[in-house]
């Protein structure tokens, strides 16, 4: 009985995505060449390459610019580092699965990707907390207490991410029991359920904090307008711009990760692998968009990019120093 099930089951060429295709697996095996490259894997590799290049620039700028040492830039650097590692992990996964097919390497690459993407999502939460603190405690934001809080968040972020990434390597995998596999092989169903639940908690926390940030921004703008004894058109424009930016940030994050997180919970390893690819690929796009939202829009980083790529700073270009509360 077990042998017949094994014959009917076709595993995806990706070692960490498994699915079944019972009706056409034997026919396809006689028509296609033995070695084929899945187009979805190529798209993931391309996505990883773009992610790695984008975030490597951000990491280099923050590392080599002494002025970018404030808590805000430390958190942006953490996010860029996590996304850089995620991009490298996608590239390595593509190389290893078609060059060196090994269960050990499969576990290592999956653990590496889990740790990287967990650190990326957690860094987004830390940046949200930092933005909230910069508005709620504006007078004491630049104190040593805030710096200590930021460093503690980073330690917790990377510590938890490393632990979650080590779980598959330390034995929480389905290599010995394929019936317990999730849509992301070799992770178990309970493992991806834990990761999805963690994501939902982070998403709810970010939503709650951004709603609070929205209220503070609107209240501050209204107070400034009242001090000027009239509500100008710029007041409504500034408030609308701030709210729109927050909506774009949270909307991009949710649209990228929610489909994959939901499918991890409701999906099954017997479902076609295309469903996993179709939800995973947009999730990687979040790491591609992060440097644009959080780094390249920042004018201090723009200034450093001028120096890095042009070799000199053009005084004609006007830059304004931004604070974490700028949205």
Rosetta silent file (secondary structure, phi, psi, omega in degrees, C-alpha in Angstrom):
SEQUENCE: XXXXXXXXXXXXXXXXXXXXXXXXXXXXXXXXXXXXXXXXXXXXXXXXXXXXXXXXXXXXXXXXXXXXXXXXXXXXXXXXXXXXXXXXXXXXXXXXXXXXXXXXXXXXXXXXXXXXXXXXXXXXXXXXXXXXXXXXXXXXXXXXXXXXXXXXXXXXXXXXXXXXXXXXXXXXXXXXXXXXXXXXXXXXXXXXXXXXXXXXXXXXXXXXXXXXXXXXXXXXXXXXXXXXXXXXXXXXXXXXXXXXXXXXXXXXXXXXXXXXXXXXXXXXXXXXXXXXXXXXXXXXXXXXXXXXXXXXXXXXXXXXXXXXXXXXXXXXXXXXXXXXXXX
SCORE:     score description
SCORE:     0.000 S_00000001
   1 L     0.000  -43.893 -179.195    0.000    0.000    0.000 S_00000001
   2 H   -66.575  -34.091 -179.060    2.775    2.461    0.888 S_00000001
   3 H   -68.257  -38.657  179.659    4.644    1.674   -2.328 S_00000001
   4 H   -65.954  -36.331  176.874    1.620    2.467   -4.492 S_00000001
   5 H   -65.943  -40.644 -179.060    1.183    5.824   -2.775 S_00000001
   6 H   -64.136  -35.285 -179.917    4.840    6.641   -3.322 S_00000001
   7 H   -70.264  -34.625 -178.237    4.518    5.890   -7.048 S_00000001
   8 H   -77.891  -13.563 -173.446    1.518    8.158   -7.439 S_00000001
   9 L   -95.470  126.206  177.831    3.157   11.039   -5.647 S_00000001
  10 L  -109.088  119.303 -179.591    5.244   13.480   -7.639 S_00000001
  11 L   -90.190  145.704  176.487    7.466   15.746   -5.626 S_00000001
  12 L   -63.660  146.750  176.121    8.380   19.210   -6.777 S_00000001
  13 L   -61.675  -17.678  176.218   12.013   19.623   -7.935 S_00000001
  14 L   -78.670  124.440 -176.673   12.282   22.177   -5.150 S_00000001
  15 L   -65.927  -16.611 -177.073   13.422   20.318   -2.026 S_00000001
  16 L  -111.699   12.628  171.303   11.383   22.610    0.209 S_00000001
  17 L  -132.500  122.974 -176.682    8.111   22.571   -1.750 S_00000001
  18 L  -125.519  140.639  176.551    6.244   19.312   -2.081 S_00000001
  19 L  -154.495  172.934  178.592    2.986   18.492   -3.834 S_00000001
  20 L  -119.753  149.298  176.355    1.208   15.662   -5.572 S_00000001
  21 L  -142.678   79.890 -164.970    0.033   15.325   -9.123 S_00000001
  22 L   -71.578  -26.536 -170.377   -1.534   11.884   -9.253 S_00000001
  23 L   -81.905  -32.259 -169.628   -3.114   11.946  -12.700 S_00000001
  24 L  -126.291   10.764 -174.589   -0.206   12.849  -14.973 S_00000001
  25 H   -65.180  -43.067 -177.190    3.031   12.138  -13.132 S_00000001
  26 H   -71.354  -35.548  178.271    3.871    8.915  -15.008 S_00000001
  27 H   -66.461  -45.080 -177.976    2.989   10.370  -18.422 S_00000001
  28 H   -64.340  -37.067 -177.442    5.092   13.480  -17.902 S_00000001
  29 H   -64.486  -23.005  179.917    8.085   11.462  -16.742 S_00000001
  30 H   -90.112  -13.652 -176.749    8.198    9.686  -20.090 S_00000001
  31 H  -105.114  -31.956 -176.588    7.952   12.842  -22.177 S_00000001
  32 L   -91.458  153.554  175.235   10.128   15.374  -20.339 S_00000001
  33 L   -65.437  160.051 -176.979   13.908   15.190  -20.008 S_00000001
  34 L   -62.605  -42.409 -176.986   15.315   13.916  -16.746 S_00000001
  35 L  -102.967  112.021  176.690   16.814   17.290  -15.795 S_00000001
  36 L  -130.104  150.648  177.938   14.389   20.206  -15.946 S_00000001
  37 L  -108.443  124.223  179.825   14.418   23.596  -14.251 S_00000001
  38 L   -69.318  126.416  179.567   11.165   24.788  -12.769 S_00000001
  39 H   -58.489  -32.495  177.833   10.300   28.295  -14.090 S_00000001
  40 H   -62.957  -37.512  178.443    9.028   29.224  -10.623 S_00000001
  41 H   -65.621  -36.481  177.529   12.484   28.472   -9.228 S_00000001
  42 H   -63.879  -43.006  179.465   14.027   30.767  -11.822 S_00000001
  43 H   -64.818  -38.508  177.154   11.658   33.576  -10.795 S_00000001
  44 H   -65.503  -38.696  178.591   12.520   33.032   -7.122 S_00000001
  45 H   -66.306  -42.435  177.193   16.225   33.143   -7.970 S_00000001
  46 H   -62.644  -43.611  176.921   15.787   36.363   -9.961 S_00000001
  47 H   -59.095  -44.023  178.534   13.794   37.828   -7.094 S_00000001
  48 H   -62.792  -37.149  179.051   16.560   36.841   -4.669 S_00000001
  49 H   -65.154  -45.357  179.061   19.208   38.464   -6.874 S_00000001
  50 H   -63.571  -43.856  179.532   17.335   41.776   -7.024 S_00000001
  51 H   -59.490  -46.278 -178.591   16.673   41.650   -3.264 S_00000001
  52 H   -63.003  -42.938 -179.141   20.337   40.975   -2.498 S_00000001
  53 H   -65.946  -46.849 -179.520   21.593   43.805   -4.741 S_00000001
  54 H   -58.572  -49.545 -173.676   19.105   46.380   -3.420 S_00000001
  55 H   -78.377  -24.749  175.364   19.745   45.659    0.232 S_00000001
  56 H   -63.343  -37.275  177.695   23.524   45.259   -0.142 S_00000001
  57 H   -64.090  -43.875  179.928   23.646   48.913   -1.202 S_00000001
  58 H   -63.597  -45.222  179.802   21.649   49.968    1.871 S_00000001
  59 H   -61.959  -42.331 -179.728   23.836   47.920    4.217 S_00000001
  60 H   -64.427  -41.685 -179.078   27.005   49.347    2.648 S_00000001
  61 H   -64.078  -47.296 -178.526   25.748   52.929    2.910 S_00000001
  62 H   -66.733  -37.603 -177.344   24.741   52.600    6.565 S_00000001
  63 H   -69.600  -38.958 -174.363   27.947   50.728    7.479 S_00000001
  64 H   -96.091    2.495  179.013   30.335   53.200    5.836 S_00000001
  65 L  -110.271  108.228 -176.928   28.502   56.415    6.815 S_00000001
  66 L   -60.250  -30.163 -177.005   29.356   57.503   10.399 S_00000001
  67 L   -70.545  -18.726 -176.992   26.376   59.881   10.558 S_00000001
  68 L   -94.381   64.537 -178.345   23.907   57.015   10.110 S_00000001
  69 L  -124.423    8.957  178.565   24.228   55.609   13.620 S_00000001
  70 L   -73.799  161.905  179.889   20.959   56.748   15.169 S_00000001
  71 H   -53.037  -37.491 -178.835   18.423   54.134   16.355 S_00000001
  72 H   -60.941  -45.247 -178.245   16.304   54.684   13.255 S_00000001
  73 H   -74.834  -28.396  174.450   19.156   53.820   10.884 S_00000001
  74 H   -62.377  -42.134  178.523   20.264   50.902   13.056 S_00000001
  75 H   -68.763  -39.818  176.457   16.789   49.395   12.607 S_00000001
  76 H   -63.214  -38.330  176.806   16.815   50.111    8.874 S_00000001
  77 H   -64.937  -37.578  176.563   20.211   48.418    8.736 S_00000001
  78 H   -63.550  -44.208  178.357   18.789   45.408   10.556 S_00000001
  79 H   -62.309  -45.030 -179.319   15.925   45.193    8.061 S_00000001
  80 H   -65.399  -37.945  178.133   18.291   45.530    5.099 S_00000001
  81 H   -64.423  -44.047  178.937   20.631   42.876    6.521 S_00000001
  82 H   -62.491  -43.966  179.497   17.757   40.435    7.021 S_00000001
  83 H   -68.153  -35.474  175.861   16.459   41.036    3.491 S_00000001
  84 H   -60.879  -46.050  178.389   19.991   40.730    2.094 S_00000001
  85 H   -63.973  -37.351  177.475   20.377   37.338    3.758 S_00000001
  86 H   -63.437  -42.193  177.695   16.942   36.303    2.466 S_00000001
  87 H   -63.277  -43.576  177.147   17.975   37.207   -1.083 S_00000001
  88 H   -62.848  -38.629  178.805   21.231   35.276   -0.740 S_00000001
  89 H   -62.697  -39.598  177.807   19.261   32.339    0.677 S_00000001
  90 H   -64.628  -38.826  178.181   16.970   32.260   -2.362 S_00000001
  91 H   -66.311  -47.259 -179.595   19.984   32.230   -4.676 S_00000001
  92 H   -62.914  -37.857  178.780   21.742   29.488   -2.708 S_00000001
  93 H   -61.391  -41.105  178.569   18.564   27.416   -2.604 S_00000001
  94 H   -64.848  -44.016 -178.383   18.345   27.541   -6.401 S_00000001
  95 H   -65.970  -46.827 -175.045   22.008   26.578   -6.815 S_00000001
  96 H   -68.880  -35.682 -174.851   21.990   23.775   -4.269 S_00000001
  97 H   -72.972  -22.333  179.302   18.771   22.122   -5.369 S_00000001
  98 H  -105.629  -10.130 -179.554   19.982   21.701   -8.948 S_00000001
  99 H  -111.202  -50.402 -179.107   23.686   21.109   -8.269 S_00000001
 100 L  -122.500  102.935 -179.905   23.942   19.381   -4.882 S_00000001
 101 L   -93.172  103.152 -176.486   20.841   17.423   -3.920 S_00000001
 102 L  -143.373  138.982  178.319   21.228   16.634   -0.247 S_00000001
 103 H   -65.532  -36.275  179.665   18.779   16.432    2.632 S_00000001
 104 H   -64.508  -45.859  178.596   21.289   18.108    4.944 S_00000001
 105 H   -65.742  -36.187  176.683   21.776   21.054    2.603 S_00000001
 106 H   -59.797  -44.727  178.871   18.001   21.243    2.150 S_00000001
 107 H   -63.430  -42.478 -177.943   17.557   21.584    5.910 S_00000001
 108 H   -65.420  -45.307 -178.616   20.286   24.223    6.152 S_00000001
 109 H   -66.574  -40.618  177.916   18.924   26.352    3.293 S_00000001
 110 H   -64.874  -44.116  177.115   15.349   26.157    4.588 S_00000001
 111 H   -60.865  -39.276  178.458   16.504   27.049    8.106 S_00000001
 112 H   -63.197  -43.213  179.724   18.531   29.944    6.680 S_00000001
 113 H   -68.122  -40.624  178.371   15.508   31.267    4.780 S_00000001
 114 H   -60.938  -46.473  179.764   13.204   30.879    7.784 S_00000001
 115 H   -63.298  -41.571 -177.414   15.640   32.820    9.993 S_00000001
 116 H   -67.093  -48.539 -178.904   16.160   35.554    7.377 S_00000001
 117 H   -69.652  -32.953  175.474   12.501   36.179    6.589 S_00000001
 118 H   -64.611  -42.670  177.860   11.584   36.013   10.283 S_00000001
 119 H   -64.420  -35.433  178.789   14.236   38.641   11.035 S_00000001
 120 H   -65.433  -49.500 -179.741   12.893   40.775    8.168 S_00000001
 121 H   -64.582  -40.759  179.554    9.290   40.685    9.400 S_00000001
 122 H   -67.301  -34.918  177.045   10.385   41.241   13.020 S_00000001
 123 H   -65.837  -33.998  175.570   12.554   44.200   11.978 S_00000001
 124 H   -63.199  -40.047  176.698    9.488   45.766   10.363 S_00000001
 125 H   -64.908  -41.446  179.215    7.706   45.486   13.704 S_00000001
 126 H   -62.925  -39.165  177.291   10.715   47.044   15.473 S_00000001
 127 H   -64.925  -39.246  177.523   10.690   49.964   13.003 S_00000001
 128 H   -62.880  -43.948  177.127    6.975   50.447   13.663 S_00000001
 129 H   -61.219  -41.210  179.697    7.609   50.511   17.427 S_00000001
 130 H   -63.283  -42.033  178.692   10.416   53.032   16.868 S_00000001
 131 H   -65.034  -38.921  178.400    8.151   55.308   14.840 S_00000001
 132 H   -65.436  -44.241  179.569    5.481   55.127   17.510 S_00000001
 133 H   -63.849  -36.241 -179.308    7.985   55.969   20.279 S_00000001
 134 H   -66.713  -23.863  177.528    9.348   58.908   18.290 S_00000001
 135 H   -93.993  -42.896 -175.782    5.849   60.413   18.221 S_00000001
 136 H   -72.993  -38.758  178.402    4.512   59.338   21.603 S_00000001
 137 L  -118.621   58.043 -173.969    7.704   60.228   23.518 S_00000001
 138 L   -61.743  -35.837 -175.853    9.039   62.936   21.258 S_00000001
 139 L   -73.762  -30.006 -176.872   10.799   64.852   24.051 S_00000001
 140 L  -110.828   12.920 -174.697   12.697   61.846   25.430 S_00000001
 141 L   -63.057  -41.052 -174.964   13.164   59.911   22.204 S_00000001
 142 L   -86.924   26.542  178.510   16.868   60.689   21.818 S_00000001
 143 L   -89.607  170.125  178.947   17.725   59.525   25.338 S_00000001
 144 H   -66.276  -27.896  179.340   19.876   56.542   26.326 S_00000001
 145 H   -62.596  -40.453  178.407   16.727   54.712   27.392 S_00000001
 146 H   -66.242  -42.583  178.669   15.463   54.695   23.802 S_00000001
 147 H   -60.867  -40.612  177.869   18.806   53.456   22.505 S_00000001
 148 H   -63.918  -40.640  178.924   18.741   50.640   25.066 S_00000001
 149 H   -62.958  -41.647  179.765   15.183   49.738   24.025 S_00000001
 150 H   -64.186  -45.110 -179.491   16.199   49.613   20.351 S_00000001
 151 H   -65.547  -35.564  176.808   19.182   47.371   21.059 S_00000001
 152 H   -65.867  -40.767  177.211   17.020   45.051   23.161 S_00000001
 153 H   -61.559  -39.167  179.549   14.509   44.779   20.308 S_00000001
 154 H   -66.863  -41.759  179.298   17.331   43.888   17.915 S_00000001
 155 H   -62.500  -44.991  179.240   18.701   41.220   20.245 S_00000001
 156 H   -65.265  -42.624 -179.169   15.238   39.675   20.666 S_00000001
 157 H   -57.776  -53.279 -176.331   14.534   39.930   16.911 S_00000001
 158 H   -75.122  -30.764  177.186   17.680   38.146   15.808 S_00000001
 159 H   -65.503  -47.962  178.524   17.674   35.715   18.736 S_00000001
 160 H   -64.976  -41.335  179.916   14.144   34.498   18.038 S_00000001
 161 H   -61.918  -42.873  178.623   14.819   34.394   14.286 S_00000001
 162 H   -63.668  -41.695  179.085   17.934   32.283   14.795 S_00000001
 163 H   -63.002  -44.323  179.422   16.061   29.868   17.067 S_00000001
 164 H   -65.629  -34.635  178.242   13.215   29.443   14.566 S_00000001
 165 H   -71.208  -27.590 -179.483   15.733   28.876   11.782 S_00000001
 166 H   -81.784  -19.066 -176.198   17.537   26.187   13.767 S_00000001
 167 H   -55.862  -47.125  178.554   14.397   24.180   14.545 S_00000001
 168 H   -63.811  -36.970 -178.427   14.334   22.272   11.202 S_00000001
 169 H   -68.478  -34.786 -177.202   18.058   21.561   11.442 S_00000001
 170 L   -82.453   -1.229  173.683   17.767   20.295   15.019 S_00000001
 171 L   130.502  -12.075  179.759   15.108   17.755   14.121 S_00000001
 172 L   -83.481   72.870 -179.296   11.750   19.490   13.711 S_00000001
 173 L  -143.933  175.829 -175.248   11.318   18.355   10.105 S_00000001
 174 L  -114.260   25.663 -178.363    9.409   15.749    8.128 S_00000001
 175 L   -66.043  -28.248 -179.714   12.277   13.902    6.446 S_00000001
 176 L   -99.554   -7.485  179.854   11.432   10.704    8.336 S_00000001
 177 L  -144.513   89.424 -174.966    7.657   11.119    8.213 S_00000001
 178 H   -66.199  -19.582  179.497    6.387   12.512    4.919 S_00000001
 179 H   -69.117  -19.946 -179.992    2.810   12.426    6.138 S_00000001
 180 H   -94.105    3.428 -177.575    3.616   15.297    8.520 S_00000001
 181 E   -69.209  148.442  175.429    5.059   17.506    5.777 S_00000001
 182 L   -96.872 -169.771  176.805    3.610   20.941    5.125 S_00000001
 183 L   -69.069  -16.838  178.640    3.385   22.808    1.834 S_00000001
 184 L  -113.595   94.201  179.578    7.005   23.824    2.459 S_00000001
 185 L   -77.599  137.706   11.068    9.065   20.666    2.654 S_00000001
 186 L  -100.051   27.520  177.204   10.887   19.694    4.875 S_00000001
 187 L   -75.945  143.106  178.263    9.010   21.832    7.406 S_00000001
 188 E   -81.471  165.589  178.396    6.253   20.083    9.334 S_00000001
 189 H   -61.600  -40.191  179.837    2.670   21.309    9.485 S_00000001
 190 H   -66.657  -32.602  179.301    3.094   22.295   13.122 S_00000001
 191 H   -67.175  -49.694 -179.376    6.229   24.269   12.257 S_00000001
 192 H   -68.610  -28.340  175.571    4.607   26.364    9.521 S_00000001
 193 H   -65.742  -41.061  175.806    1.548   26.829   11.729 S_00000001
 194 H   -62.230  -44.565  179.638    3.803   28.314   14.403 S_00000001
 195 H   -64.088  -41.470  179.275    5.467   30.595   11.854 S_00000001
 196 H   -66.286  -41.387  178.234    2.089   31.696   10.452 S_00000001
 197 H   -63.114  -39.448  177.117    0.699   32.372   13.928 S_00000001
 198 H   -62.481  -41.159  178.143    3.771   34.465   14.715 S_00000001
 199 H   -62.983  -44.034 -179.367    3.226   36.456   11.524 S_00000001
 200 H   -61.319  -39.475  177.477   -0.439   37.097   12.364 S_00000001
 201 H   -62.940  -45.388  179.577    0.565   38.385   15.823 S_00000001
 202 H   -63.269  -41.927 -179.490    3.167   40.715   14.286 S_00000001
 203 H   -63.646  -42.611  179.145    0.698   41.939   11.672 S_00000001
 204 H   -64.757  -41.309  177.777   -1.962   42.691   14.296 S_00000001
 205 H   -62.744  -43.825  178.525    0.601   44.551   16.445 S_00000001
 206 H   -63.802  -42.255  178.283    1.745   46.607   13.454 S_00000001
 207 H   -60.728  -44.753  179.265   -1.861   47.397   12.530 S_00000001
 208 H   -61.874  -44.509 -178.799   -2.586   48.495   16.107 S_00000001
 209 H   -67.974  -39.936 -179.536    0.541   50.679   16.281 S_00000001
 210 H   -69.229  -30.912  173.531   -0.061   52.284   12.877 S_00000001
 211 H   -64.761  -42.769  176.889   -3.627   53.155   13.885 S_00000001
 212 H   -63.686  -41.957  178.003   -2.191   54.862   16.983 S_00000001
 213 H   -60.845  -42.043  179.347    0.445   56.618   14.853 S_00000001
 214 H   -59.213  -44.524 -179.787   -2.308   57.798   12.512 S_00000001
 215 H   -64.591  -41.190 -179.994   -4.260   59.288   15.414 S_00000001
 216 H   -65.704  -42.877  179.608   -1.165   61.049   16.793 S_00000001
 217 H   -61.831  -45.114  179.595   -0.258   62.477   13.367 S_00000001
 218 H   -64.729  -40.034 -179.986   -3.801   63.784   12.829 S_00000001
 219 H   -66.674  -42.954  178.984   -3.928   65.246   16.346 S_00000001
 220 H   -63.606  -43.808 -179.824   -0.558   66.985   15.983 S_00000001
 221 H   -63.324  -38.511  179.497   -1.495   68.426   12.602 S_00000001
 222 H   -67.502  -39.950  179.411   -4.798   69.693   14.009 S_00000001
 223 H   -65.183  -40.310  178.497   -3.064   71.285   17.024 S_00000001
 224 H   -64.185  -40.878  179.731   -0.561   73.069   14.789 S_00000001
 225 H   -65.473  -38.783  179.210   -3.388   74.376   12.626 S_00000001
 226 H   -67.507  -34.402  177.402   -5.296   75.635   15.686 S_00000001
 227 H   -64.563  -27.686  177.020   -2.211   77.463   16.946 S_00000001
 228 L   -88.226    3.091  174.585   -2.212   79.325   13.662 S_00000001
 229 L    68.781   10.615  173.813   -5.907   80.159   14.318 S_00000001
 230 L  -162.574  153.595  178.368   -7.115   78.662   11.072 S_00000001
 231 L   -95.393  111.196 -178.471   -7.133   75.379    9.209 S_00000001
 232 L   -87.311  168.136  177.572   -5.218   75.753    5.972 S_00000001
 233 H   -66.035  -32.115  179.905   -5.385   73.528    2.927 S_00000001
 234 H   -64.315  -28.794  177.614   -1.835   72.367    3.662 S_00000001
 235 H   -62.004  -46.466  179.909   -3.101   70.939    6.964 S_00000001
 236 H   -69.391  -36.952  179.801   -5.473   68.593    5.172 S_00000001
 237 H   -64.967  -45.035 -179.049   -2.880   67.766    2.519 S_00000001
 238 H   -64.660  -42.324  179.139   -0.220   66.898    5.115 S_00000001
 239 H   -64.988  -44.219  179.728   -2.625   64.787    7.145 S_00000001
 240 H   -63.695  -38.290  179.478   -3.890   62.967    4.076 S_00000001
 241 H   -65.341  -42.837  179.451   -0.333   62.352    2.893 S_00000001
 242 H   -63.612  -44.809  179.577    0.696   60.903    6.249 S_00000001
 243 H   -65.484  -40.328  179.934   -2.315   58.605    6.442 S_00000001
 244 H   -63.975  -40.670  179.170   -1.839   57.500    2.821 S_00000001
 245 H   -63.190  -43.632  178.447    1.825   56.667    3.439 S_00000001
 246 H   -62.981  -39.715  179.136    0.948   54.560    6.481 S_00000001
 247 H   -64.995  -39.108  178.910   -1.747   52.766    4.490 S_00000001
 248 H   -65.484  -42.821 -179.113    0.726   52.015    1.693 S_00000001
 249 H   -61.494  -51.406 -177.655    3.306   50.661    4.155 S_00000001
 250 H   -71.118  -37.448  179.690    0.881   48.362    5.949 S_00000001
 251 H   -64.916  -41.039  177.770   -1.003   47.450    2.785 S_00000001
 252 H   -62.687  -44.340  179.527    2.191   46.423    0.989 S_00000001
 253 H   -62.324  -46.672 -179.259    3.268   44.299    3.934 S_00000001
 254 H   -66.707  -42.849 -178.637   -0.127   42.604    4.246 S_00000001
 255 H   -65.313  -29.866 -178.804   -0.584   42.024    0.516 S_00000001
 256 H   -76.619  -45.501 -169.249    2.855   40.414    0.296 S_00000001
 257 H  -101.005  -28.656 -175.459    2.738   38.058    3.271 S_00000001
 258 H   -59.052  -44.960 -179.884   -0.911   37.382    4.136 S_00000001
 259 H   -58.301  -43.709 -178.898   -1.677   35.029    1.183 S_00000001
 260 H   -68.858  -41.029 -179.848    1.322   32.815    1.968 S_00000001
 261 H   -63.959  -40.709  178.896    0.691   32.860    5.736 S_00000001
 262 H   -67.826  -41.854 -179.050   -2.956   31.886    5.248 S_00000001
 263 H   -66.974  -30.483  175.840   -2.087   29.170    2.741 S_00000001
 264 H   -61.632  -31.110 -178.802    0.473   27.724    5.172 S_00000001
 265 H   -83.206  -44.662 -174.026   -2.391   27.138    7.601 S_00000001
 266 H   -93.176  -16.644 -176.598   -5.088   25.892    5.226 S_00000001
 267 L   -77.514  166.463 -179.848   -2.868   24.251    2.596 S_00000001
 268 L  -136.750  151.814 -177.943   -1.814   20.625    2.438 S_00000001
 269 L   -63.900  -18.427  178.787    1.260   18.898    1.031 S_00000001
 270 L   -81.146  -11.516  179.519   -0.993   17.017   -1.426 S_00000001
 271 L   -72.502  155.031  178.113   -2.064   20.257   -3.121 S_00000001
 272 L   -57.430  141.453 -177.344   -0.320   21.253   -6.383 S_00000001
 273 H   -64.645  -21.519 -177.972    3.017   22.983   -5.815 S_00000001
 274 H   -61.813  -31.032  178.407    1.949   25.887   -8.038 S_00000001
 275 H   -65.418  -39.659  178.509   -0.259   27.181   -5.207 S_00000001
 276 H   -66.532  -44.937  178.789    2.743   27.361   -2.898 S_00000001
 277 H   -61.459  -43.633 -175.326    4.863   29.121   -5.518 S_00000001
 278 H   -65.679  -24.994  177.540    2.070   31.567   -6.360 S_00000001
 279 H   -95.832  -27.168 -179.126    1.780   32.673   -2.716 S_00000001
 280 H   -75.570  -40.377 -177.073    5.483   32.489   -1.845 S_00000001
 281 H   -58.445  -46.809  176.082    6.739   34.633   -4.728 S_00000001
 282 H   -61.669  -30.137  178.113    4.733   37.752   -3.705 S_00000001
 283 H   -63.904  -36.260  177.815    6.027   37.280   -0.147 S_00000001
 284 H   -68.784  -26.706  179.788    9.588   37.656   -1.430 S_00000001
 285 H   -63.321  -25.096  178.513    8.572   40.892   -3.153 S_00000001
 286 H   -61.159  -39.696  177.525    8.153   42.470    0.280 S_00000001
 287 H   -69.559  -20.736  176.416   11.933   42.232    0.784 S_00000001
 288 H   -80.475  -31.731 -177.999   12.315   43.870   -2.622 S_00000001
 289 H   -86.197  -27.837 -176.297   10.024   46.766   -1.716 S_00000001
 290 H   -52.419  -48.438 -179.293   11.357   47.317    1.830 S_00000001
 291 H   -63.696  -27.496  178.435   14.529   49.223    0.832 S_00000001
 292 H   -71.216  -42.835 -177.108   12.452   51.529   -1.369 S_00000001
 293 H   -73.728  -46.557 -169.114    9.983   52.351    1.409 S_00000001
 294 H   -98.534  -20.164 -175.005   12.307   52.512    4.399 S_00000001
 295 H  -115.543  -59.657 -171.764   15.737   53.406    2.959 S_00000001
 296 H   -68.142  -20.031  175.189   15.802   55.023   -0.473 S_00000001
 297 L   -79.875  -16.451 -179.049   13.061   57.506    0.451 S_00000001
 298 L   -76.809  129.308 -172.309   15.150   58.719    3.404 S_00000001
 299 H   -75.057  -23.437  174.008   17.013   61.871    2.472 S_00000001
 300 H   -67.873  -39.662  177.064   20.026   61.129    4.670 S_00000001
 301 H   -70.346  -36.001  175.224   20.535   57.899    2.757 S_00000001
 302 H   -60.704  -40.874  178.121   19.968   59.764   -0.515 S_00000001
 303 H   -61.344  -44.914 -179.885   22.720   62.174    0.499 S_00000001
 304 H   -65.636  -33.073  177.895   25.065   59.262    1.232 S_00000001
 305 H   -67.594  -36.579  175.319   24.201   57.678   -2.112 S_00000001
 306 H   -59.445  -44.203 -179.384   25.204   60.879   -3.884 S_00000001
 307 H   -67.194  -41.014 -175.943   28.554   60.725   -2.148 S_00000001
 308 H   -69.260  -44.150 -173.249   28.980   56.995   -2.811 S_00000001
 309 H   -95.705  -26.025 -179.111   28.069   56.937   -6.505 S_00000001
 310 H   -99.425  -16.744  179.044   28.969   60.460   -7.620 S_00000001
 311 L    81.169   -7.133  179.141   32.117   60.865   -5.538 S_00000001
 312 L  -156.727  160.889  179.843   31.039   64.296   -4.428 S_00000001
 313 L   -99.694  124.252  179.222   28.033   66.054   -2.985 S_00000001
 314 L   -86.118  115.720 -175.203   26.216   68.454   -5.292 S_00000001
 315 L   -67.063  -16.794 -179.186   25.190   71.453   -3.267 S_00000001
 316 L   -72.196  -22.705 -179.572   22.381   72.257   -5.663 S_00000001
 317 L   -85.576  123.670 -176.112   20.442   69.248   -4.450 S_00000001
 318 L   -92.274  130.322  177.092   18.541   70.089   -1.298 S_00000001
 319 L  -125.158  143.677  178.455   18.247   67.509    1.459 S_00000001
 320 L  -120.186  131.873  179.165   16.336   67.755    4.690 S_00000001
 321 L   -66.780  134.647 -176.642   17.153   65.717    7.742 S_00000001
 322 L  -111.722  151.364  176.247   14.329   63.360    8.612 S_00000001
 323 L  -108.463  166.718  179.182   13.283   61.893   11.910 S_00000001
 324 L   -59.051  -26.173 -177.462   11.687   58.511   12.546 S_00000001
 325 L   -76.673  -10.877  176.549    8.322   60.180   12.912 S_00000001
 326 L   -69.290  126.300 -177.028    8.393   61.346    9.288 S_00000001
 327 L  -122.740    0.000    0.000    5.970   59.121    7.407 S_00000001
